[in-house]
Amino acid sequence: DKAGHKHFMAKEIAEQPQVIGNAVKHYFGDSGQTISLPDGGIDFTGVDRLVMVACGTAYYACLTAKYWFEQIARLPVEVDVASEFRYREPPVTDRTVAVFVSQSGETADTLAALRYCRDKADRIVSVVNVAESSIARESDLALPILAGTEIGVASTKAFSCQLTVLLTLALEAGRQRGTLDEDRYESLVAALRGLPAVLGRALDNNAAAEELSLQIAEAQDILFLGRGLMYPLALEGALKMKEISYIHAEAYASGELKHGPIALIDKHVPVVVMAPRDALFDKTVSNMQEVMARGGKVLLISDLAGIEAAQDGVWRSIEMPSVDPLLTPILYALPAQLLAYHTAVAKGTDVDQPRNLAKSVTVE
Ligand code: M6R
């Protein structure tokens, strides 16, 4: 049932305020400040590092979480795609927490990576949508993301719910390790509780994304740029665009632009710049100006302060609500999804069942 939407993907994008609200309530309760985890939880104080392993969109959720765990909990994090991790035979010790992220819980490479860590890691944790899945069953601790059934092959609400649960875990790690002072912790929990309302406002950009997509649909190539927490999100935005619109899209860390990809820029290449007005904003804007100086067509996704400060010369902008900088990946996932969705609709592709792709990749 598409609940009045044209595609499951549209429905699943629209459900995000609600499912994220459910996830936050599940972990923090109606008004609590700390989270309760099943099966003995995770002791973040006795470990040296996390390894996080996944595929596709779930891998980008892990890359985002690396920034969170390192910043919030001062815990080193190694992230890898499961198909590389499993054959590399990387050292994993009993001072490592191994985290596997998977919507389906059945991805063959992720499951094999989990089994590789089985008798080596301190604890096997999974972050899954399907609670009865193989990955959930074979973990010491399976944390649900509570996104509800996701039918569209392009993952949307599962991604933002994965991010929500991973941020929650990073906050817990910061609390346990004493790296996050109490006021900051409480303000982040309050920000998480306020997120559904903010996401609802971000969905108001639906019409703007639809209108823009008519022009984006003409492109042969699209670049996505971001720094810090926006870099993994740029990767996710490019993946979403490729999967359903079949337009070639690449993402780069903004600072890498001048090390090669800037050679691609001309007036035919839309460049999507994701840049909330955070501590790295000015750096990203200077990269964006380098793109514009070469005729690149910039779509700036930022908050009001960011757009006011940097809109000179940009092709178009999408205005996002402001949130705590640590929460921006969850919020900025929405315009990335909406752009991909409307571009695919404009191109007339099979949005929910894109060619050559399967929802669950159970063979390697
Ligand atoms: O079920 P999983 O989360 O393990 O799936 C991982 C990837 O196959 C998946 O995220 C894929 O990249 C999606 N099509 C992304 O939209």
Coordinates of C-alpha atoms and ligand atoms in Angstrom, one line a residue:
D1 CA 0.0 0.0 0.0
K2 CA 1.6 3.3 -1.1
A3 CA -0.7 5.4 1.1
G4 CA -1.6 7.7 -1.8
H5 CA 2.0 8.1 -3.0
K6 CA 3.1 7.3 -6.6
H7 CA 5.9 5.1 -5.4
F8 CA 7.0 3.2 -2.3
M9 CA 10.1 5.4 -2.3
A10 CA 8.0 8.6 -2.0
K11 CA 6.0 7.0 0.8
E12 CA 9.2 5.9 2.6
I13 CA 10.8 9.3 2.3
A14 CA 7.7 10.9 3.7
E15 CA 7.6 8.5 6.7
Q16 CA 10.9 9.6 8.0
P17 CA 9.7 12.1 10.7
Q18 CA 7.5 9.4 12.2
V19 CA 9.9 6.4 12.1
I20 CA 12.8 8.5 13.4
G21 CA 10.5 9.7 16.2
N22 CA 9.7 6.0 17.0
A23 CA 13.4 5.1 17.1
V24 CA 14.3 8.0 19.4
K25 CA 11.4 7.0 21.8
H26 CA 12.4 3.3 21.6
Y27 CA 16.0 4.1 22.8
F28 CA 15.4 7.1 25.2
G29 CA 11.8 6.4 26.3
D30 CA 9.2 9.2 26.4
S31 CA 11.2 11.6 28.5
G32 CA 14.4 9.8 29.6
Q33 CA 17.9 11.0 29.2
T34 CA 19.8 7.8 29.0
I35 CA 19.4 4.8 26.8
S36 CA 18.8 1.2 27.8
L37 CA 20.2 -1.5 25.7
P38 CA 19.2 -5.2 25.8
D39 CA 21.5 -8.2 26.4
G40 CA 24.0 -6.4 28.7
G41 CA 24.5 -3.4 26.3
I42 CA 28.0 -2.3 25.3
D43 CA 30.8 -1.4 27.6
F44 CA 32.6 1.4 25.6
T45 CA 35.1 2.1 28.4
G46 CA 37.1 -1.1 28.1
V47 CA 37.7 -1.0 24.3
D48 CA 40.3 0.6 22.1
R49 CA 38.3 0.9 18.9
L50 CA 35.3 0.1 16.8
V51 CA 35.2 -1.6 13.5
M52 CA 32.1 -1.0 11.4
V53 CA 31.3 -3.1 8.4
A54 CA 28.5 -2.8 5.9
C55 CA 27.6 -2.5 2.2
G56 CA 26.1 0.3 0.0
T57 CA 24.0 2.8 1.9
A58 CA 24.6 1.1 5.2
Y59 CA 28.3 1.6 4.6
Y60 CA 27.7 5.3 4.2
A61 CA 25.8 5.3 7.5
C62 CA 28.9 3.7 9.1
L63 CA 31.2 6.3 7.5
T64 CA 29.0 9.0 9.1
A65 CA 29.1 7.3 12.4
K66 CA 32.9 7.3 12.3
Y67 CA 32.8 11.1 12.6
W68 CA 30.4 10.9 15.5
F69 CA 32.2 8.2 17.5
E70 CA 35.6 9.9 17.0
Q71 CA 34.3 13.4 17.9
I72 CA 31.8 12.6 20.6
A73 CA 33.5 9.6 22.3
R74 CA 37.1 10.0 21.2
L75 CA 37.0 6.4 20.1
P76 CA 39.0 5.4 17.0
V77 CA 36.8 3.8 14.3
E78 CA 37.7 1.8 11.3
V79 CA 35.0 1.5 8.6
D80 CA 35.1 -1.0 5.7
V81 CA 32.9 -2.4 3.0
A82 CA 32.1 -6.0 3.9
S83 CA 33.4 -7.5 0.6
E84 CA 36.9 -6.0 1.3
F85 CA 36.9 -6.6 5.0
R86 CA 36.1 -10.3 4.9
Y87 CA 39.0 -11.3 2.6
R88 CA 41.6 -9.0 4.1
E89 CA 41.7 -10.9 7.3
P90 CA 42.2 -7.8 9.3
P91 CA 43.4 -8.0 12.9
V92 CA 40.5 -7.9 15.3
T93 CA 41.2 -8.1 19.0
D94 CA 39.2 -8.6 22.2
R95 CA 39.4 -4.9 22.8
T96 CA 37.4 -4.2 19.6
V97 CA 33.7 -3.8 19.3
A98 CA 32.6 -5.0 15.9
V99 CA 29.4 -3.3 14.5
F100 CA 27.5 -4.6 11.4
V101 CA 24.9 -2.4 9.8
S102 CA 22.3 -3.9 7.5
Q103 CA 18.7 -3.0 6.6
S104 CA 17.8 -6.6 5.5
G105 CA 20.2 -8.4 7.9
E106 CA 20.8 -10.9 5.1
T107 CA 23.6 -9.3 3.0
A108 CA 26.0 -12.1 2.3
D109 CA 29.2 -10.2 2.6
T110 CA 28.2 -8.4 5.8
L111 CA 27.2 -11.7 7.3
A112 CA 30.5 -13.3 6.3
A113 CA 32.4 -10.4 7.9
L114 CA 30.4 -10.8 11.1
R115 CA 31.3 -14.5 11.2
Y116 CA 34.9 -13.6 10.6
C117 CA 34.8 -11.5 13.8
R118 CA 32.9 -14.0 15.8
D119 CA 35.6 -15.4 18.1
K120 CA 37.9 -12.4 17.9
A121 CA 36.0 -9.2 18.9
D122 CA 34.9 -8.2 22.4
R123 CA 31.3 -7.9 21.2
I124 CA 29.4 -8.4 18.0
V125 CA 26.8 -5.7 17.6
S126 CA 24.4 -5.3 14.7
V127 CA 22.1 -2.5 13.7
V128 CA 19.4 -4.0 11.6
N129 CA 15.9 -3.3 10.3
V130 CA 14.7 -6.9 10.0
A131 CA 14.8 -8.2 13.6
E132 CA 14.5 -11.9 12.7
S133 CA 17.4 -11.8 10.2
S134 CA 20.5 -13.9 10.1
I135 CA 22.8 -10.9 11.0
A136 CA 20.5 -10.1 14.0
R137 CA 20.4 -13.7 15.2
E138 CA 24.2 -14.2 15.0
S139 CA 25.0 -11.0 16.9
D140 CA 25.6 -10.7 20.7
L141 CA 23.5 -7.6 20.6
A142 CA 21.0 -6.7 17.8
L143 CA 19.8 -3.1 17.8
P144 CA 16.6 -2.5 15.8
I145 CA 16.3 0.7 13.7
L146 CA 12.5 0.5 13.7
A147 CA 12.1 1.9 10.2
G148 CA 9.2 -0.5 9.3
T149 CA 9.2 -2.5 6.1
E150 CA 11.2 -0.8 3.3
I151 CA 10.1 -1.8 -0.1
G152 CA 11.8 0.6 -2.5
V153 CA 15.1 -0.9 -3.6
A154 CA 16.8 2.5 -2.9
S155 CA 17.2 2.7 0.8
T156 CA 15.8 6.0 2.4
K157 CA 14.1 5.7 5.7
A158 CA 16.4 2.8 6.7
F159 CA 19.4 5.0 6.1
S160 CA 18.1 7.9 8.3
C161 CA 17.0 5.4 11.0
Q162 CA 20.5 3.7 10.9
L163 CA 22.0 7.2 11.4
T164 CA 19.7 7.9 14.3
V165 CA 20.6 4.7 16.1
L166 CA 24.3 5.1 15.4
L167 CA 24.2 8.7 16.8
T168 CA 22.4 7.4 19.9
L169 CA 25.1 4.8 20.4
A170 CA 27.8 7.5 19.9
L171 CA 26.1 9.6 22.6
E172 CA 26.1 6.6 24.9
A173 CA 29.7 6.0 24.2
G174 CA 30.5 9.6 25.0
R175 CA 28.6 9.5 28.2
Q176 CA 30.3 6.3 29.4
R177 CA 33.7 7.5 28.5
G178 CA 33.2 10.9 30.0
T179 CA 34.1 12.7 26.8
L180 CA 30.9 14.6 26.5
D181 CA 29.9 17.0 29.3
E182 CA 26.5 16.7 30.7
D183 CA 25.0 19.9 29.3
R184 CA 26.1 19.0 25.8
Y185 CA 24.8 15.5 26.2
E186 CA 21.4 16.8 27.3
S187 CA 21.2 19.3 24.5
L188 CA 21.9 16.6 22.0
V189 CA 19.2 14.3 23.4
A190 CA 16.8 17.2 23.2
A191 CA 17.8 17.9 19.6
L192 CA 17.2 14.2 18.8
R193 CA 13.7 14.5 20.3
G194 CA 13.0 17.6 18.3
L195 CA 14.2 16.0 15.0
P196 CA 10.9 14.7 13.7
A197 CA 9.4 18.2 13.6
V198 CA 12.5 19.5 11.9
L199 CA 12.4 16.7 9.3
G200 CA 8.8 17.5 8.7
R201 CA 9.9 21.1 7.7
A202 CA 12.6 19.7 5.5
L203 CA 10.0 17.8 3.5
D204 CA 8.5 21.1 2.6
N205 CA 11.3 21.3 0.0
N206 CA 9.6 18.5 -2.0
A207 CA 8.2 20.9 -4.6
A208 CA 11.5 22.8 -5.0
A209 CA 13.3 19.5 -5.5
E210 CA 10.7 18.4 -8.0
E211 CA 11.0 21.6 -10.0
L212 CA 14.9 21.5 -10.0
S213 CA 15.0 17.8 -11.0
L214 CA 13.6 18.6 -14.4
Q215 CA 16.9 20.3 -15.2
I216 CA 19.0 17.9 -13.3
A217 CA 17.5 15.1 -15.4
E218 CA 19.2 16.5 -18.5
A219 CA 22.7 16.0 -17.0
Q220 CA 25.1 13.3 -18.0
D221 CA 27.2 13.7 -14.9
I222 CA 26.5 15.1 -11.4
L223 CA 29.0 15.9 -8.7
F224 CA 28.2 15.9 -5.0
L225 CA 30.6 17.7 -2.6
G226 CA 30.7 17.9 1.2
R227 CA 33.1 18.2 4.1
G228 CA 33.2 16.5 7.5
L229 CA 29.8 14.9 8.2
M230 CA 28.6 16.1 4.8
Y231 CA 31.2 14.0 3.0
P232 CA 29.6 10.6 3.6
L233 CA 26.2 12.1 2.9
A234 CA 27.6 13.4 -0.5
L235 CA 28.5 9.8 -1.2
E236 CA 25.1 8.6 -0.3
G237 CA 23.5 11.3 -2.4
A238 CA 25.5 10.2 -5.4
L239 CA 24.7 6.6 -4.9
K240 CA 21.0 7.3 -4.7
M241 CA 21.1 9.4 -7.9
K242 CA 23.0 6.6 -9.8
E243 CA 20.7 3.8 -8.6
I244 CA 17.4 5.2 -9.6
S245 CA 18.0 7.9 -12.3
Y246 CA 20.9 6.0 -14.0
I247 CA 22.8 9.3 -14.2
H248 CA 26.5 9.1 -13.5
A249 CA 27.1 10.7 -10.2
E250 CA 30.2 11.0 -8.1
A251 CA 31.0 12.4 -4.7
Y252 CA 34.1 13.9 -3.3
A253 CA 35.3 15.4 -0.1
S254 CA 35.3 19.1 -1.0
G255 CA 39.0 19.4 -0.2
E256 CA 39.8 16.7 -2.8
L257 CA 38.4 18.8 -5.6
K258 CA 41.6 20.4 -6.7
H259 CA 43.4 17.1 -6.6
G260 CA 41.7 15.9 -9.8
P261 CA 37.9 16.1 -10.1
I262 CA 37.9 19.8 -10.8
A263 CA 39.0 18.9 -14.3
L264 CA 35.5 17.6 -14.9
I265 CA 33.7 20.9 -14.2
D266 CA 32.0 22.7 -17.0
K267 CA 28.6 24.3 -17.5
H268 CA 26.9 21.0 -18.1
V269 CA 27.8 19.5 -14.8
P270 CA 25.5 20.2 -11.9
V271 CA 27.5 20.3 -8.6
V272 CA 25.4 19.6 -5.5
V273 CA 27.1 21.2 -2.5
M274 CA 25.9 20.1 0.9
A275 CA 27.0 22.7 3.4
P276 CA 25.2 23.7 6.6
R277 CA 26.6 26.8 8.2
D278 CA 28.9 24.8 10.6
A279 CA 32.6 25.1 11.5
L280 CA 33.7 23.9 8.0
F281 CA 31.3 26.1 6.1
D282 CA 33.8 28.7 4.9
K283 CA 36.2 26.0 3.6
T284 CA 33.4 24.4 1.6
V285 CA 32.3 27.7 0.2
S286 CA 35.8 28.4 -1.1
N287 CA 35.7 25.0 -2.9
M288 CA 32.3 25.9 -4.2
Q289 CA 33.7 29.2 -5.6
E290 CA 36.4 27.3 -7.4
V291 CA 33.7 25.3 -9.1
M292 CA 31.7 28.5 -10.1
A293 CA 34.9 30.1 -11.4
R294 CA 35.1 27.3 -13.9
G295 CA 31.5 27.6 -15.0
G296 CA 30.1 24.9 -12.8
K297 CA 26.4 25.0 -12.0
V298 CA 26.1 24.9 -8.2
L299 CA 23.1 23.7 -6.3
L300 CA 23.7 24.8 -2.7
I301 CA 21.9 22.9 0.1
S302 CA 22.3 24.9 3.3
D303 CA 20.4 26.7 6.1
L304 CA 19.2 30.3 5.9
A305 CA 22.5 31.7 7.3
G306 CA 24.5 29.7 4.9
I307 CA 22.5 30.7 1.9
E308 CA 22.6 34.3 2.8
A309 CA 26.3 34.2 3.3
A310 CA 27.1 32.3 0.1
Q311 CA 24.4 32.6 -2.5
D312 CA 26.3 34.9 -4.9
G313 CA 26.8 33.1 -8.2
V314 CA 25.1 29.8 -7.2
W315 CA 22.7 28.3 -9.7
R316 CA 20.0 27.3 -7.2
S317 CA 19.7 26.7 -3.5
I318 CA 17.6 24.6 -1.2
E319 CA 17.0 26.0 2.2
M320 CA 17.1 23.6 5.2
P321 CA 16.0 24.2 8.7
S322 CA 18.9 24.8 11.2
V323 CA 19.8 22.0 13.6
D324 CA 22.7 21.2 15.9
P325 CA 25.6 20.5 13.5
L326 CA 26.0 16.9 14.7
L327 CA 22.5 16.1 13.5
T328 CA 22.8 17.5 10.0
P329 CA 23.5 14.2 8.2
I330 CA 20.0 12.9 9.2
L331 CA 18.4 16.1 8.1
Y332 CA 20.3 16.5 4.8
A333 CA 19.6 13.0 3.8
L334 CA 16.1 14.2 2.8
P335 CA 17.0 16.6 0.0
A336 CA 19.5 14.1 -1.3
Q337 CA 16.7 11.5 -1.5
L338 CA 14.1 13.9 -2.9
L339 CA 16.5 15.1 -5.7
A340 CA 17.2 11.5 -6.7
Y341 CA 13.6 10.6 -6.5
H342 CA 12.3 13.4 -8.6
T343 CA 15.1 13.1 -11.2
A344 CA 14.3 9.5 -11.6
V345 CA 10.6 10.3 -12.0
A346 CA 11.4 13.0 -14.6
K347 CA 13.5 10.4 -16.5
G348 CA 10.7 7.8 -16.3
T349 CA 12.8 5.0 -14.7
D350 CA 11.3 2.3 -12.6
V351 CA 11.9 4.1 -9.3
D352 CA 11.0 1.3 -6.9
Q353 CA 12.6 -1.6 -8.9
P354 CA 15.6 0.0 -10.7
R355 CA 17.3 -2.1 -13.3
N356 CA 19.9 -4.7 -12.3
L357 CA 19.4 -4.2 -8.5
A358 CA 17.9 -6.4 -5.8
K359 CA 16.6 -5.2 -2.5
S360 CA 18.6 -7.8 -0.6
V361 CA 22.0 -9.0 -1.9
T362 CA 22.2 -12.6 -0.5
V363 CA 24.9 -13.8 -2.8
E364 CA 28.4 -12.2 -2.9
Ligands
M6R1 O1 20.3 -4.8 3.5 P1 21.6 -4.1 3.6 O2 21.5 -2.8 4.4 O3 22.7 -4.9 4.1 O4 21.9 -3.7 2.1 C1 23.1 -3.0 1.8 C2 23.1 -2.5 0.4 O5 22.9 -3.5 -0.6 C3 22.0 -1.4 0.2 O6 22.2 -0.4 1.1 C4 22.0 -0.9 -1.3 O7 23.2 -0.1 -1.5 C5 20.8 0.0 -1.5 N1 20.3 -0.3 -2.8 C6 21.1 1.4 -1.4 O8 20.0 2.2 -1.7

